[in-house]
PDB file of C-alpha atoms in Angstrom:
ATOM      1  CA  MET A 124     -56.801  75.847 -23.386  1.00  0.00           C
ATOM      2  CA  ASP A 125     -58.791  77.427 -25.979  1.00  0.00           C
ATOM      3  CA  ARG A 126     -56.211  78.769 -28.253  1.00  0.00           C
ATOM      4  CA  LEU A 127     -58.969  80.661 -30.610  1.00  0.00           C
ATOM      5  CA  SER A 128     -59.943  83.295 -28.021  1.00  0.00           C
ATOM      6  CA  LEU A 129     -55.951  83.990 -28.256  1.00  0.00           C
ATOM      7  CA  VAL A 130     -55.877  85.129 -31.273  1.00  0.00           C
ATOM      8  CA  LEU A 131     -59.746  86.804 -31.267  1.00  0.00           C
ATOM      9  CA  ILE A 132     -57.842  88.463 -28.552  1.00  0.00           C
ATOM     10  CA  LEU A 133     -56.288  90.544 -30.898  1.00  0.00           C
ATOM     11  CA  ALA A 134     -58.995  91.358 -32.625  1.00  0.00           C
ATOM     12  CA  VAL A 135     -61.237  92.248 -29.362  1.00  0.00           C
ATOM     13  CA  GLY A 136     -58.875  93.826 -26.783  1.00  0.00           C
ATOM     14  CA  PRO A 137     -58.883  96.415 -29.424  1.00  0.00           C
ATOM     15  CA  THR A 138     -62.103  96.553 -30.347  1.00  0.00           C
ATOM     16  CA  LEU A 139     -63.489  96.269 -26.464  1.00  0.00           C
ATOM     17  CA  THR A 140     -61.472  99.198 -25.366  1.00  0.00           C
ATOM     18  CA  GLY A 141     -61.850 101.063 -28.012  1.00  0.00           C
ATOM     19  CA  SER A 142     -65.654 101.433 -27.691  1.00  0.00           C
ATOM     20  CA  PHE A 143     -65.130 102.087 -24.106  1.00  0.00           C
ATOM     21  CA  LEU A 144     -63.032 104.738 -24.483  1.00  0.00           C
ATOM     22  CA  THR A 145     -65.310 106.261 -27.154  1.00  0.00           C
ATOM     23  CA  VAL A 146     -68.267 105.704 -24.965  1.00  0.00           C
ATOM     24  CA  VAL A 147     -66.470 107.508 -22.154  1.00  0.00           C
ATOM     25  CA  LEU A 148     -65.177 110.701 -24.464  1.00  0.00           C
ATOM     26  CA  GLY A 149     -69.047 110.421 -25.878  1.00  0.00           C
ATOM     27  CA  LEU A 150     -70.760 110.601 -22.576  1.00  0.00           C
ATOM     28  CA  GLY A 151     -68.002 113.980 -21.777  1.00  0.00           C
ATOM     29  CA  TYR A 152     -65.847 112.706 -19.381  1.00  0.00           C
ATOM     30  CA  TYR A 153     -62.139 113.788 -20.704  1.00  0.00           C
ATOM     31  CA  SER A 154     -60.420 113.483 -17.173  1.00  0.00           C
ATOM     32  CA  TRP A 155     -57.473 111.219 -16.973  1.00  0.00           C
ATOM     33  CA  PRO A 156     -59.046 109.190 -14.067  1.00  0.00           C
ATOM     34  CA  ALA A 157     -62.251 108.269 -16.431  1.00  0.00           C
ATOM     35  CA  ILE A 158     -59.845 107.800 -19.781  1.00  0.00           C
ATOM     36  CA  ALA A 159     -57.644 104.891 -17.861  1.00  0.00           C
ATOM     37  CA  GLY A 160     -60.496 103.936 -16.160  1.00  0.00           C
ATOM     38  CA  ALA A 161     -62.105 102.785 -19.407  1.00  0.00           C
ATOM     39  CA  ILE A 162     -58.721 101.390 -20.917  1.00  0.00           C
ATOM     40  CA  LEU A 163     -58.554  99.775 -17.699  1.00  0.00           C
ATOM     41  CA  LEU A 164     -62.192  97.809 -17.886  1.00  0.00           C
ATOM     42  CA  GLY A 165     -61.661  97.069 -21.332  1.00  0.00           C
ATOM     43  CA  LEU A 166     -57.990  95.277 -20.602  1.00  0.00           C
ATOM     44  CA  VAL A 167     -59.849  93.734 -18.109  1.00  0.00           C
ATOM     45  CA  LEU A 168     -62.504  92.261 -20.325  1.00  0.00           C
ATOM     46  CA  THR A 169     -60.470  91.116 -23.162  1.00  0.00           C
ATOM     47  CA  TRP A 170     -59.960  87.789 -22.682  1.00  0.00           C
ATOM     48  CA  PRO A 171     -62.821  87.058 -21.239  1.00  0.00           C
ATOM     49  CA  VAL A 172     -65.239  88.502 -23.949  1.00  0.00           C
ATOM     50  CA  SER A 173     -62.521  86.440 -25.986  1.00  0.00           C
ATOM     51  CA  TYR A 174     -63.456  83.291 -24.126  1.00  0.00           C
ATOM     52  CA  VAL A 175     -67.235  83.706 -24.888  1.00  0.00           C
ATOM     53  CA  VAL A 176     -66.788  84.328 -28.117  1.00  0.00           C
ATOM     54  CA  SER A 177     -64.696  81.699 -28.976  1.00  0.00           C
ATOM     55  CA  ARG A 178     -67.099  79.402 -27.579  1.00  0.00           C
ATOM     56  CA  TRP A 179     -70.164  80.969 -29.649  1.00  0.00           C
ATOM     57  CA  ILE A 180     -67.539  80.166 -32.469  1.00  0.00           C
ATOM     58  CA  LYS A 181     -67.043  76.728 -31.881  1.00  0.00           C
ATOM     59  CA  ARG A 182     -70.467  75.556 -30.571  1.00  0.00           C
ATOM     60  CA  ASP A 183     -72.217  76.876 -33.994  1.00  0.00           C
ATOM     61  CA  ASP A 184     -69.754  75.901 -36.060  1.00  0.00           C
ATOM     62  CA  PRO A 185     -71.133  71.597 -37.838  1.00  0.00           C
ATOM     63  CA  ASP A 186     -67.687  70.660 -38.594  1.00  0.00           C
ATOM     64  CA  PHE A 187     -65.793  71.118 -35.037  1.00  0.00           C
ATOM     65  CA  ASP A 188     -65.328  68.188 -33.006  1.00  0.00           C
ATOM     66  CA  HIS A 189     -64.393  68.235 -29.562  1.00  0.00           C
ATOM     67  CA  THR A 190     -64.459  64.664 -28.722  1.00  0.00           C
ATOM     68  CA  ARG A 191     -61.794  64.373 -31.196  1.00  0.00           C
ATOM     69  CA  ARG A 192     -58.589  62.705 -30.237  1.00  0.00           C
ATOM     70  CA  LYS A 193     -56.305  65.800 -29.197  1.00  0.00           C
ATOM     71  CA  GLY A 194     -53.245  66.194 -31.386  1.00  0.00           C
ATOM     72  CA  SER A 195     -49.093  65.496 -30.177  1.00  0.00           C
ATOM     73  CA  LEU A 196     -46.446  67.309 -30.883  1.00  0.00           C
ATOM     74  CA  MET A 197     -45.612  64.889 -33.279  1.00  0.00           C
ATOM     75  CA  PRO A 198     -47.794  63.527 -36.222  1.00  0.00           C
ATOM     76  CA  ASP A 199     -49.736  60.762 -36.408  1.00  0.00           C
ATOM     77  CA  PRO A 200     -47.269  58.441 -38.468  1.00  0.00           C
ATOM     78  CA  ASP A 201     -50.123  56.380 -39.719  1.00  0.00           C
ATOM     79  CA  ALA A 202     -52.363  59.361 -40.459  1.00  0.00           C
ATOM     80  CA  PRO A 203     -53.286  59.546 -44.581  1.00  0.00           C
ATOM     81  CA  GLU A 204     -51.298  62.828 -46.501  1.00  0.00           C
ATOM     82  CA  VAL A 205     -53.016  65.629 -47.026  1.00  0.00           C
TER      83      VAL A 205
END
């Protein structure tokens, strides 16, 4: 599970949907099916685009280590204090 992609949904969803809606309205399609199609396309593509952006961010981050041990619900008692 990619938690960063879940956070990115909040930014990518409205941006993607608004962009599709702007393109549809800019091309002169003012009918409800065209507007609903643009909104539906934005909603359907929100999670995949968020996932791709999340992978891109993590790939370019030098401090991200995907091999580190996954944390549990309880913190490690032997870990140093932050």
